Amino acid sequence: MSVNYTIHPDYAEFEAELLSVEAQFSSSDESIHKARNELRIVPMHGIKTVIKAFKVPHLLNRFVYAYLRDSKAKKSYNNGVRLLELDVPTPQPIGYIEFFRGGLFAQSYFISKYEPYDFTIREVLHHRVEDVETILKAFTAFTHMLHQKGVWHEDYSPGNILIRKTADGYGFMLVDINRMQFRPIPPAEGMRNFGKLWAKAPERTLIAREYARLSGMDEAAALQAIETCARKTEAAVALKKRLRGKKKKAS
């Protein structure tokens, strides 16, 4: 077995923990998310960290991640560093590590600081918190700021936008950052970034009007763009459900 890893220069004292990440991960029973990947909170050097264990890929991707493409852990680390350089809030990256067996990629982990938050944008869109209109306007301004800085989060979905109430209003933070692009984003394209939010019609209208105001985009065009995104998202999810249903019947 061989390893490849990088640790942030400000966190060099975490190297031993990074190299023993499998044991560190196994020692924690504080799981905060478990689906395709799993996140666990692990105390290290007096602070809370989050270890993200990425799902072991299938055989083809084990070859791809070994020789052709950066792993999700590496991309998470590099994107986190880039975001902080752009003054975009995201949990501080500490390091990542990749394991290889038999010349093929086997497993990867990403470690970052744990950042507390009050709720996600999901709770806002479902009206489970107060001050929904104010938060959505602030969120739209945050998204516009990302686009002005050339930040495109490819999985800009409700659970990946953390919100903390502050003395000045509301602060936003990006997580699940392995799939990102850094490039110019015209306003018309920027509206597409709201497509995975599953916002209802009144919230979509508010977001579209506020983004149009901030970007100088035509309001009617912004409204049309966000409605088109919503329909595409709904159609894609409906298709996946139908395909799953067919697979279950076939089995």
Short mmCIF file of N, CA, C and O in Angstrom, two decimals, residues 35-167:
data_model
loop_
_atom_site.label_atom_id
_atom_site.label_comp_id
_atom_site.label_asym_id
_atom_site.label_seq_id
_atom_site.Cartn_x
_atom_site.Cartn_y
_atom_site.Cartn_z
N ALA A 35 -24.19 8.88 3.89
CA ALA A 35 -24.91 8.49 2.68
C ALA A 35 -23.89 7.82 1.77
O ALA A 35 -23.29 6.83 2.14
N ARG A 36 -23.68 8.41 0.61
CA ARG A 36 -22.64 7.88 -0.27
C ARG A 36 -21.27 8.04 0.38
O ARG A 36 -20.41 7.16 0.31
N ASN A 37 -21.06 9.19 1.02
CA ASN A 37 -19.85 9.46 1.79
C ASN A 37 -20.25 9.66 3.25
O ASN A 37 -21.42 9.87 3.55
N GLU A 38 -19.27 9.60 4.15
CA GLU A 38 -19.59 9.79 5.57
C GLU A 38 -18.69 10.84 6.19
O GLU A 38 -17.49 10.90 5.90
N LEU A 39 -19.29 11.67 7.07
CA LEU A 39 -18.55 12.69 7.79
C LEU A 39 -18.66 12.42 9.29
O LEU A 39 -19.76 12.19 9.80
N ARG A 40 -17.52 12.45 9.96
CA ARG A 40 -17.49 12.28 11.41
C ARG A 40 -16.69 13.39 12.06
O ARG A 40 -15.67 13.84 11.51
N ILE A 41 -17.14 13.81 13.23
CA ILE A 41 -16.41 14.81 14.01
C ILE A 41 -15.35 14.10 14.85
O ILE A 41 -15.66 13.13 15.55
N VAL A 42 -14.13 14.60 14.77
CA VAL A 42 -13.02 14.01 15.53
C VAL A 42 -12.22 15.14 16.17
O VAL A 42 -11.70 16.01 15.47
N PRO A 43 -12.11 15.16 17.51
CA PRO A 43 -11.27 16.18 18.16
C PRO A 43 -9.79 15.93 17.89
O PRO A 43 -9.32 14.79 17.97
N MET A 44 -9.08 16.98 17.53
CA MET A 44 -7.63 16.89 17.31
C MET A 44 -6.97 18.17 17.79
O MET A 44 -7.41 19.27 17.43
N HIS A 45 -5.96 18.05 18.60
CA HIS A 45 -5.19 19.20 19.05
C HIS A 45 -6.07 20.32 19.61
O HIS A 45 -5.85 21.51 19.33
N GLY A 46 -7.07 19.93 20.35
CA GLY A 46 -7.90 20.92 21.03
C GLY A 46 -8.99 21.55 20.19
O GLY A 46 -9.66 22.47 20.66
N ILE A 47 -9.16 21.10 18.96
CA ILE A 47 -10.25 21.66 18.14
C ILE A 47 -11.07 20.51 17.55
O ILE A 47 -10.61 19.37 17.47
N LYS A 48 -12.28 20.82 17.13
CA LYS A 48 -13.10 19.85 16.44
C LYS A 48 -12.73 19.85 14.96
O LYS A 48 -12.64 20.91 14.34
N THR A 49 -12.52 18.67 14.42
CA THR A 49 -12.31 18.55 12.98
C THR A 49 -13.40 17.66 12.40
O THR A 49 -14.07 16.92 13.12
N VAL A 50 -13.56 17.75 11.10
CA VAL A 50 -14.47 16.86 10.37
C VAL A 50 -13.64 16.03 9.41
O VAL A 50 -12.89 16.58 8.59
N ILE A 51 -13.75 14.71 9.53
CA ILE A 51 -13.11 13.81 8.57
C ILE A 51 -14.19 13.32 7.61
O ILE A 51 -15.20 12.77 8.02
N LYS A 52 -13.95 13.54 6.34
CA LYS A 52 -14.87 13.06 5.31
C LYS A 52 -14.25 11.87 4.62
O LYS A 52 -13.18 11.97 4.01
N ALA A 53 -14.90 10.72 4.75
CA ALA A 53 -14.45 9.49 4.08
C ALA A 53 -15.26 9.33 2.80
O ALA A 53 -16.49 9.20 2.85
N PHE A 54 -14.58 9.34 1.69
CA PHE A 54 -15.27 9.20 0.41
C PHE A 54 -15.50 7.72 0.09
O PHE A 54 -14.67 6.87 0.42
N LYS A 55 -16.60 7.46 -0.55
CA LYS A 55 -16.94 6.09 -0.92
C LYS A 55 -15.85 5.49 -1.80
O LYS A 55 -15.31 6.16 -2.69
N VAL A 56 -15.53 4.22 -1.56
CA VAL A 56 -14.55 3.53 -2.40
C VAL A 56 -15.12 3.40 -3.81
O VAL A 56 -16.22 2.87 -3.99
N PRO A 57 -14.42 3.90 -4.82
CA PRO A 57 -14.98 3.88 -6.18
C PRO A 57 -14.95 2.49 -6.80
O PRO A 57 -14.24 1.60 -6.34
N HIS A 58 -15.73 2.32 -7.87
CA HIS A 58 -15.71 1.05 -8.59
C HIS A 58 -14.39 0.91 -9.35
O HIS A 58 -13.59 1.85 -9.44
N LEU A 59 -14.16 -0.25 -9.90
CA LEU A 59 -12.85 -0.60 -10.44
C LEU A 59 -12.36 0.39 -11.49
O LEU A 59 -11.18 0.80 -11.46
N LEU A 60 -13.21 0.80 -12.43
CA LEU A 60 -12.77 1.73 -13.47
C LEU A 60 -12.29 3.03 -12.86
O LEU A 60 -11.23 3.55 -13.23
N ASN A 61 -13.05 3.58 -11.91
CA ASN A 61 -12.65 4.84 -11.30
C ASN A 61 -11.43 4.69 -10.40
O ASN A 61 -10.72 5.66 -10.14
N ARG A 62 -11.18 3.49 -9.91
CA ARG A 62 -9.95 3.27 -9.15
C ARG A 62 -8.74 3.49 -10.05
O ARG A 62 -7.71 4.01 -9.61
N PHE A 63 -8.86 3.12 -11.32
CA PHE A 63 -7.80 3.38 -12.29
C PHE A 63 -7.77 4.87 -12.64
O PHE A 63 -6.70 5.50 -12.69
N VAL A 64 -8.95 5.43 -12.88
CA VAL A 64 -9.05 6.85 -13.28
C VAL A 64 -8.44 7.76 -12.22
O VAL A 64 -7.64 8.65 -12.52
N TYR A 65 -8.80 7.52 -10.93
CA TYR A 65 -8.28 8.37 -9.86
C TYR A 65 -6.80 8.12 -9.57
O TYR A 65 -6.13 8.97 -8.99
N ALA A 66 -6.30 6.98 -10.00
CA ALA A 66 -4.88 6.70 -9.81
C ALA A 66 -4.01 7.40 -10.85
O ALA A 66 -2.89 7.83 -10.55
N TYR A 67 -4.55 7.56 -12.08
CA TYR A 67 -3.68 8.01 -13.17
C TYR A 67 -4.22 9.19 -13.99
O TYR A 67 -3.43 9.88 -14.64
N LEU A 68 -5.52 9.44 -13.96
CA LEU A 68 -6.07 10.41 -14.90
C LEU A 68 -6.76 11.62 -14.26
O LEU A 68 -6.85 12.67 -14.89
N ARG A 69 -7.24 11.46 -13.06
CA ARG A 69 -8.07 12.52 -12.47
C ARG A 69 -7.77 12.67 -10.99
O ARG A 69 -7.47 11.68 -10.31
N ASP A 70 -7.86 13.91 -10.49
CA ASP A 70 -7.68 14.14 -9.05
C ASP A 70 -8.82 13.50 -8.27
O ASP A 70 -9.98 13.51 -8.72
N SER A 71 -8.50 12.98 -7.10
CA SER A 71 -9.54 12.39 -6.25
C SER A 71 -10.44 13.48 -5.69
O SER A 71 -10.11 14.67 -5.68
N LYS A 72 -11.60 13.06 -5.18
CA LYS A 72 -12.53 14.01 -4.58
C LYS A 72 -11.93 14.65 -3.33
O LYS A 72 -12.19 15.83 -3.04
N ALA A 73 -11.13 13.89 -2.59
CA ALA A 73 -10.50 14.45 -1.39
C ALA A 73 -9.50 15.53 -1.77
O ALA A 73 -9.46 16.60 -1.13
N LYS A 74 -8.70 15.27 -2.79
CA LYS A 74 -7.72 16.27 -3.23
C LYS A 74 -8.42 17.52 -3.75
O LYS A 74 -8.01 18.66 -3.44
N LYS A 75 -9.47 17.33 -4.54
CA LYS A 75 -10.21 18.48 -5.07
C LYS A 75 -10.87 19.27 -3.94
O LYS A 75 -10.91 20.50 -3.98
N SER A 76 -11.38 18.57 -2.92
CA SER A 76 -11.99 19.26 -1.78
C SER A 76 -10.96 20.16 -1.10
O SER A 76 -11.25 21.32 -0.76
N TYR A 77 -9.77 19.61 -0.89
CA TYR A 77 -8.70 20.39 -0.24
C TYR A 77 -8.31 21.59 -1.10
O TYR A 77 -8.29 22.74 -0.62
N ASN A 78 -8.00 21.35 -2.36
CA ASN A 78 -7.55 22.44 -3.23
C ASN A 78 -8.62 23.51 -3.41
O ASN A 78 -8.33 24.71 -3.42
N ASN A 79 -9.87 23.08 -3.56
CA ASN A 79 -10.96 24.05 -3.71
C ASN A 79 -11.15 24.85 -2.45
O ASN A 79 -11.45 26.06 -2.49
N GLY A 80 -11.01 24.20 -1.28
CA GLY A 80 -11.15 24.92 -0.02
C GLY A 80 -10.08 25.99 0.13
O GLY A 80 -10.37 27.12 0.56
N VAL A 81 -8.84 25.65 -0.23
CA VAL A 81 -7.76 26.64 -0.17
C VAL A 81 -8.05 27.80 -1.11
O VAL A 81 -7.88 28.98 -0.75
N ARG A 82 -8.51 27.48 -2.31
CA ARG A 82 -8.80 28.53 -3.31
C ARG A 82 -9.94 29.44 -2.83
O ARG A 82 -9.89 30.67 -2.97
N LEU A 83 -10.99 28.84 -2.26
CA LEU A 83 -12.11 29.65 -1.79
C LEU A 83 -11.66 30.63 -0.71
O LEU A 83 -12.05 31.81 -0.73
N LEU A 84 -10.86 30.16 0.23
CA LEU A 84 -10.41 31.06 1.30
C LEU A 84 -9.50 32.15 0.76
O LEU A 84 -9.52 33.28 1.26
N GLU A 85 -8.73 31.85 -0.27
CA GLU A 85 -7.92 32.89 -0.91
C GLU A 85 -8.80 33.97 -1.53
O GLU A 85 -8.41 35.14 -1.61
N LEU A 86 -10.01 33.56 -1.97
CA LEU A 86 -10.96 34.51 -2.57
C LEU A 86 -11.89 35.13 -1.52
O LEU A 86 -12.83 35.85 -1.87
N ASP A 87 -11.62 34.85 -0.23
CA ASP A 87 -12.46 35.34 0.87
C ASP A 87 -13.89 34.82 0.78
O ASP A 87 -14.85 35.52 1.13
N VAL A 88 -14.04 33.59 0.31
CA VAL A 88 -15.33 32.92 0.29
C VAL A 88 -15.36 31.95 1.48
O VAL A 88 -14.50 31.07 1.57
N PRO A 89 -16.32 32.09 2.39
CA PRO A 89 -16.34 31.24 3.59
C PRO A 89 -16.55 29.76 3.28
O PRO A 89 -17.45 29.38 2.55
N THR A 90 -15.68 28.95 3.85
CA THR A 90 -15.76 27.49 3.81
C THR A 90 -14.92 26.98 4.97
O THR A 90 -14.00 27.68 5.41
N PRO A 91 -15.22 25.82 5.52
CA PRO A 91 -14.39 25.33 6.63
C PRO A 91 -12.91 25.22 6.24
O PRO A 91 -12.58 24.80 5.13
N GLN A 92 -12.05 25.62 7.16
CA GLN A 92 -10.61 25.61 6.91
C GLN A 92 -10.11 24.20 6.55
O GLN A 92 -10.24 23.27 7.33
N PRO A 93 -9.53 24.04 5.35
CA PRO A 93 -8.96 22.73 5.00
C PRO A 93 -7.71 22.46 5.83
O PRO A 93 -6.86 23.35 6.00
N ILE A 94 -7.59 21.25 6.33
CA ILE A 94 -6.40 20.85 7.09
C ILE A 94 -5.52 19.93 6.27
O ILE A 94 -4.30 20.07 6.26
N GLY A 95 -6.11 18.99 5.55
CA GLY A 95 -5.31 18.10 4.72
C GLY A 95 -6.16 17.04 4.06
O GLY A 95 -7.35 16.91 4.34
N TYR A 96 -5.53 16.30 3.17
CA TYR A 96 -6.21 15.16 2.55
C TYR A 96 -5.19 14.04 2.40
O TYR A 96 -3.96 14.27 2.42
N ILE A 97 -5.68 12.83 2.26
CA ILE A 97 -4.80 11.68 2.07
C ILE A 97 -5.46 10.68 1.15
O ILE A 97 -6.70 10.50 1.18
N GLU A 98 -4.66 10.06 0.30
CA GLU A 98 -5.13 9.05 -0.65
C GLU A 98 -4.35 7.75 -0.42
O GLU A 98 -3.13 7.78 -0.20
N PHE A 99 -5.06 6.65 -0.49
CA PHE A 99 -4.44 5.33 -0.34
C PHE A 99 -4.52 4.58 -1.66
O PHE A 99 -5.54 4.61 -2.35
N PHE A 100 -3.43 3.89 -1.99
CA PHE A 100 -3.35 3.12 -3.24
C PHE A 100 -2.94 1.68 -2.91
O PHE A 100 -2.06 1.45 -2.08
N ARG A 101 -3.59 0.75 -3.58
CA ARG A 101 -3.26 -0.66 -3.41
C ARG A 101 -3.15 -1.32 -4.78
O ARG A 101 -4.04 -1.16 -5.62
N GLY A 102 -2.05 -2.04 -4.99
CA GLY A 102 -1.84 -2.71 -6.27
C GLY A 102 -1.81 -1.77 -7.45
O GLY A 102 -2.23 -2.13 -8.55
N GLY A 103 -1.32 -0.54 -7.23
CA GLY A 103 -1.25 0.44 -8.31
C GLY A 103 -2.55 1.14 -8.61
O GLY A 103 -2.61 1.99 -9.50
N LEU A 104 -3.61 0.80 -7.88
CA LEU A 104 -4.91 1.43 -8.09
C LEU A 104 -5.33 2.26 -6.89
O LEU A 104 -4.95 1.97 -5.75
N PHE A 105 -6.10 3.29 -7.15
CA PHE A 105 -6.65 4.12 -6.09
C PHE A 105 -7.59 3.28 -5.22
O PHE A 105 -8.37 2.48 -5.74
N ALA A 106 -7.50 3.46 -3.89
CA ALA A 106 -8.33 2.66 -2.99
C ALA A 106 -9.30 3.49 -2.17
O ALA A 106 -10.50 3.22 -2.14
N GLN A 107 -8.81 4.52 -1.48
CA GLN A 107 -9.66 5.26 -0.55
C GLN A 107 -9.07 6.64 -0.34
O GLN A 107 -7.85 6.84 -0.50
N SER A 108 -9.92 7.62 0.01
CA SER A 108 -9.41 8.96 0.28
C SER A 108 -10.22 9.61 1.40
O SER A 108 -11.39 9.29 1.61
N TYR A 109 -9.54 10.52 2.11
CA TYR A 109 -10.13 11.24 3.22
C TYR A 109 -9.74 12.72 3.13
O TYR A 109 -8.63 13.06 2.69
N PHE A 110 -10.66 13.56 3.57
CA PHE A 110 -10.42 15.01 3.62
C PHE A 110 -10.72 15.48 5.03
O PHE A 110 -11.75 15.13 5.60
N ILE A 111 -9.81 16.26 5.60
CA ILE A 111 -9.99 16.77 6.96
C ILE A 111 -10.09 18.29 6.92
O ILE A 111 -9.28 18.97 6.27
N SER A 112 -11.08 18.82 7.61
CA SER A 112 -11.24 20.27 7.73
C SER A 112 -11.66 20.61 9.16
O SER A 112 -12.02 19.72 9.93
N LYS A 113 -11.60 21.88 9.49
CA LYS A 113 -12.11 22.31 10.79
C LYS A 113 -13.63 22.20 10.80
O LYS A 113 -14.28 22.40 9.78
N TYR A 114 -14.17 21.89 11.96
CA TYR A 114 -15.62 21.88 12.12
C TYR A 114 -16.09 23.31 12.33
O TYR A 114 -15.51 24.05 13.14
N GLU A 115 -17.12 23.71 11.63
CA GLU A 115 -17.69 25.05 11.78
C GLU A 115 -19.15 24.92 12.20
O GLU A 115 -19.95 24.31 11.48
N PRO A 116 -19.50 25.44 13.37
CA PRO A 116 -20.91 25.38 13.79
C PRO A 116 -21.78 26.27 12.91
O PRO A 116 -21.31 27.26 12.34
N TYR A 117 -23.04 25.92 12.80
CA TYR A 117 -23.98 26.73 12.02
C TYR A 117 -25.37 26.57 12.63
O TYR A 117 -25.61 25.67 13.45
N ASP A 118 -26.26 27.47 12.27
CA ASP A 118 -27.60 27.47 12.86
C ASP A 118 -28.60 26.67 12.03
O ASP A 118 -29.48 26.00 12.58
N PHE A 119 -28.48 26.74 10.71
CA PHE A 119 -29.38 26.00 9.83
C PHE A 119 -28.82 26.05 8.41
O PHE A 119 -27.78 26.69 8.17
N THR A 120 -29.46 25.36 7.50
CA THR A 120 -29.06 25.40 6.09
C THR A 120 -30.12 26.14 5.29
O THR A 120 -31.19 26.49 5.80
N ILE A 121 -29.83 26.35 4.02
CA ILE A 121 -30.82 27.04 3.19
C ILE A 121 -32.08 26.19 3.03
O ILE A 121 -33.16 26.71 2.72
N ARG A 122 -31.98 24.88 3.27
CA ARG A 122 -33.16 24.01 3.19
C ARG A 122 -34.24 24.46 4.18
O ARG A 122 -35.42 24.54 3.83
N GLU A 123 -33.83 24.73 5.42
CA GLU A 123 -34.79 25.16 6.44
C GLU A 123 -35.45 26.49 6.07
O GLU A 123 -36.61 26.73 6.38
N VAL A 124 -34.70 27.34 5.39
CA VAL A 124 -35.25 28.63 4.95
C VAL A 124 -36.31 28.41 3.88
O VAL A 124 -37.41 28.95 3.94
N LEU A 125 -35.98 27.60 2.89
CA LEU A 125 -36.90 27.35 1.78
C LEU A 125 -38.16 26.62 2.22
O LEU A 125 -39.21 26.75 1.61
N HIS A 126 -38.06 25.86 3.32
CA HIS A 126 -39.22 25.16 3.87
C HIS A 126 -39.93 25.97 4.97
O HIS A 126 -40.82 25.46 5.64
N HIS A 127 -39.49 27.22 5.14
CA HIS A 127 -40.11 28.14 6.11
C HIS A 127 -40.09 27.57 7.53
O HIS A 127 -41.04 27.73 8.29
N ARG A 128 -38.98 26.93 7.89
CA ARG A 128 -38.83 26.41 9.24
C ARG A 128 -38.11 27.39 10.16
O ARG A 128 -37.87 27.10 11.33
N VAL A 129 -37.76 28.54 9.61
CA VAL A 129 -37.11 29.61 10.39
C VAL A 129 -37.85 30.92 10.13
O VAL A 129 -38.63 31.02 9.19
N GLU A 130 -37.58 31.89 10.95
CA GLU A 130 -38.17 33.21 10.75
C GLU A 130 -37.29 34.04 9.81
O GLU A 130 -36.17 33.67 9.50
N ASP A 131 -37.84 35.15 9.37
CA ASP A 131 -37.08 36.11 8.57
C ASP A 131 -36.69 35.56 7.19
O ASP A 131 -35.61 35.84 6.67
N VAL A 132 -37.60 34.78 6.60
CA VAL A 132 -37.28 34.09 5.35
C VAL A 132 -36.90 35.06 4.23
O VAL A 132 -35.90 34.86 3.53
N GLU A 133 -37.67 36.11 4.05
CA GLU A 133 -37.40 37.04 2.95
C GLU A 133 -36.03 37.68 3.10
O GLU A 133 -35.26 37.78 2.13
N THR A 134 -35.70 38.11 4.31
CA THR A 134 -34.40 38.75 4.55
C THR A 134 -33.26 37.77 4.28
O THR A 134 -32.26 38.13 3.66
N ILE A 135 -33.42 36.54 4.73
CA ILE A 135 -32.38 35.54 4.52
C ILE A 135 -32.21 35.23 3.04
O ILE A 135 -31.07 35.13 2.54
N LEU A 136 -33.31 35.09 2.32
CA LEU A 136 -33.21 34.77 0.90
C LEU A 136 -32.56 35.91 0.11
O LEU A 136 -31.80 35.66 -0.83
N LYS A 137 -32.84 37.14 0.49
CA LYS A 137 -32.18 38.27 -0.18
C LYS A 137 -30.68 38.26 0.11
O LYS A 137 -29.85 38.48 -0.79
N ALA A 138 -30.32 37.97 1.37
CA ALA A 138 -28.91 37.88 1.73
C ALA A 138 -28.23 36.72 1.01
O ALA A 138 -27.08 36.82 0.56
N PHE A 139 -28.94 35.61 0.90
CA PHE A 139 -28.42 34.44 0.20
C PHE A 139 -28.20 34.74 -1.28
O PHE A 139 -27.19 34.34 -1.87
N THR A 140 -29.14 35.45 -1.88
CA THR A 140 -28.99 35.82 -3.29
C THR A 140 -27.79 36.73 -3.48
O THR A 140 -27.02 36.58 -4.44
N ALA A 141 -27.59 37.67 -2.55
CA ALA A 141 -26.43 38.55 -2.61
C ALA A 141 -25.13 37.75 -2.45
O ALA A 141 -24.12 38.03 -3.12
N PHE A 142 -25.15 36.75 -1.56
CA PHE A 142 -23.99 35.88 -1.38
C PHE A 142 -23.69 35.13 -2.68
O PHE A 142 -22.53 35.05 -3.11
N THR A 143 -24.72 34.60 -3.32
CA THR A 143 -24.53 33.86 -4.57
C THR A 143 -23.99 34.78 -5.65
O THR A 143 -23.09 34.40 -6.41
N HIS A 144 -24.53 35.97 -5.72
CA HIS A 144 -24.04 36.94 -6.71
C HIS A 144 -22.57 37.26 -6.46
O HIS A 144 -21.76 37.37 -7.39
N MET A 145 -22.19 37.38 -5.19
CA MET A 145 -20.78 37.61 -4.84
C MET A 145 -19.90 36.46 -5.33
O MET A 145 -18.82 36.68 -5.88
N LEU A 146 -20.37 35.21 -5.15
CA LEU A 146 -19.61 34.06 -5.65
C LEU A 146 -19.38 34.18 -7.14
O LEU A 146 -18.26 33.98 -7.64
N HIS A 147 -20.43 34.53 -7.87
CA HIS A 147 -20.32 34.61 -9.32
C HIS A 147 -19.42 35.76 -9.76
O HIS A 147 -18.68 35.63 -10.74
N GLN A 148 -19.45 36.85 -9.02
CA GLN A 148 -18.56 37.97 -9.32
C GLN A 148 -17.10 37.57 -9.15
O GLN A 148 -16.22 38.08 -9.85
N LYS A 149 -16.85 36.64 -8.24
CA LYS A 149 -15.49 36.16 -7.99
C LYS A 149 -15.14 34.94 -8.84
O LYS A 149 -14.05 34.37 -8.71
N GLY A 150 -16.06 34.54 -9.70
CA GLY A 150 -15.79 33.42 -10.59
C GLY A 150 -15.88 32.06 -9.93
O GLY A 150 -15.19 31.12 -10.33
N VAL A 151 -16.75 31.94 -8.92
CA VAL A 151 -16.91 30.68 -8.19
C VAL A 151 -18.21 30.01 -8.62
O VAL A 151 -19.29 30.61 -8.47
N TRP A 152 -18.11 28.79 -9.11
CA TRP A 152 -19.28 28.03 -9.54
C TRP A 152 -19.31 26.71 -8.79
O TRP A 152 -18.49 25.83 -9.01
N HIS A 153 -20.26 26.59 -7.85
CA HIS A 153 -20.43 25.36 -7.08
C HIS A 153 -21.35 24.45 -7.88
O HIS A 153 -22.52 24.76 -8.08
N GLU A 154 -20.83 23.30 -8.30
CA GLU A 154 -21.61 22.43 -9.17
C GLU A 154 -22.70 21.66 -8.44
O GLU A 154 -23.59 21.09 -9.06
N ASP A 155 -22.62 21.62 -7.12
CA ASP A 155 -23.66 20.95 -6.33
C ASP A 155 -24.24 21.96 -5.34
O ASP A 155 -24.20 21.75 -4.13
N TYR A 156 -24.77 23.05 -5.88
CA TYR A 156 -25.31 24.14 -5.07
C TYR A 156 -26.72 23.76 -4.62
O TYR A 156 -27.72 24.28 -5.10
N SER A 157 -26.76 22.83 -3.69
CA SER A 157 -28.03 22.27 -3.23
C SER A 157 -28.29 22.66 -1.78
O SER A 157 -27.38 23.13 -1.08
N PRO A 158 -29.52 22.48 -1.28
CA PRO A 158 -29.90 23.02 0.03
C PRO A 158 -29.01 22.61 1.19
O PRO A 158 -28.74 23.42 2.10
N GLY A 159 -28.51 21.37 1.21
CA GLY A 159 -27.71 20.93 2.34
C GLY A 159 -26.27 21.40 2.31
O GLY A 159 -25.54 21.24 3.29
N ASN A 160 -25.85 22.01 1.21
CA ASN A 160 -24.46 22.42 1.06
C ASN A 160 -24.22 23.90 1.30
O ASN A 160 -23.13 24.41 1.03
N ILE A 161 -25.25 24.59 1.79
CA ILE A 161 -25.13 26.02 2.09
C ILE A 161 -25.50 26.21 3.55
O ILE A 161 -26.68 26.17 3.93
N LEU A 162 -24.50 26.40 4.40
CA LEU A 162 -24.70 26.55 5.83
C LEU A 162 -24.91 28.02 6.17
O LEU A 162 -24.31 28.91 5.54
N ILE A 163 -25.74 28.26 7.17
CA ILE A 163 -26.07 29.64 7.54
C ILE A 163 -25.90 29.82 9.04
O ILE A 163 -26.32 28.98 9.83
N ARG A 164 -25.28 30.93 9.38
CA ARG A 164 -25.09 31.28 10.78
C ARG A 164 -25.64 32.69 11.00
O ARG A 164 -25.33 33.61 10.23
N LYS A 165 -26.44 32.85 12.03
CA LYS A 165 -26.95 34.18 12.36
C LYS A 165 -25.86 34.96 13.07
O LYS A 165 -25.21 34.46 13.99
N THR A 166 -25.63 36.19 12.61
CA THR A 166 -24.57 37.02 13.17
C THR A 166 -25.16 38.33 13.67
O THR A 166 -26.35 38.63 13.46
N ALA A 167 -24.31 39.11 14.30
CA ALA A 167 -24.75 40.41 14.80
C ALA A 167 -25.16 41.33 13.65
O ALA A 167 -26.00 42.22 13.81
#
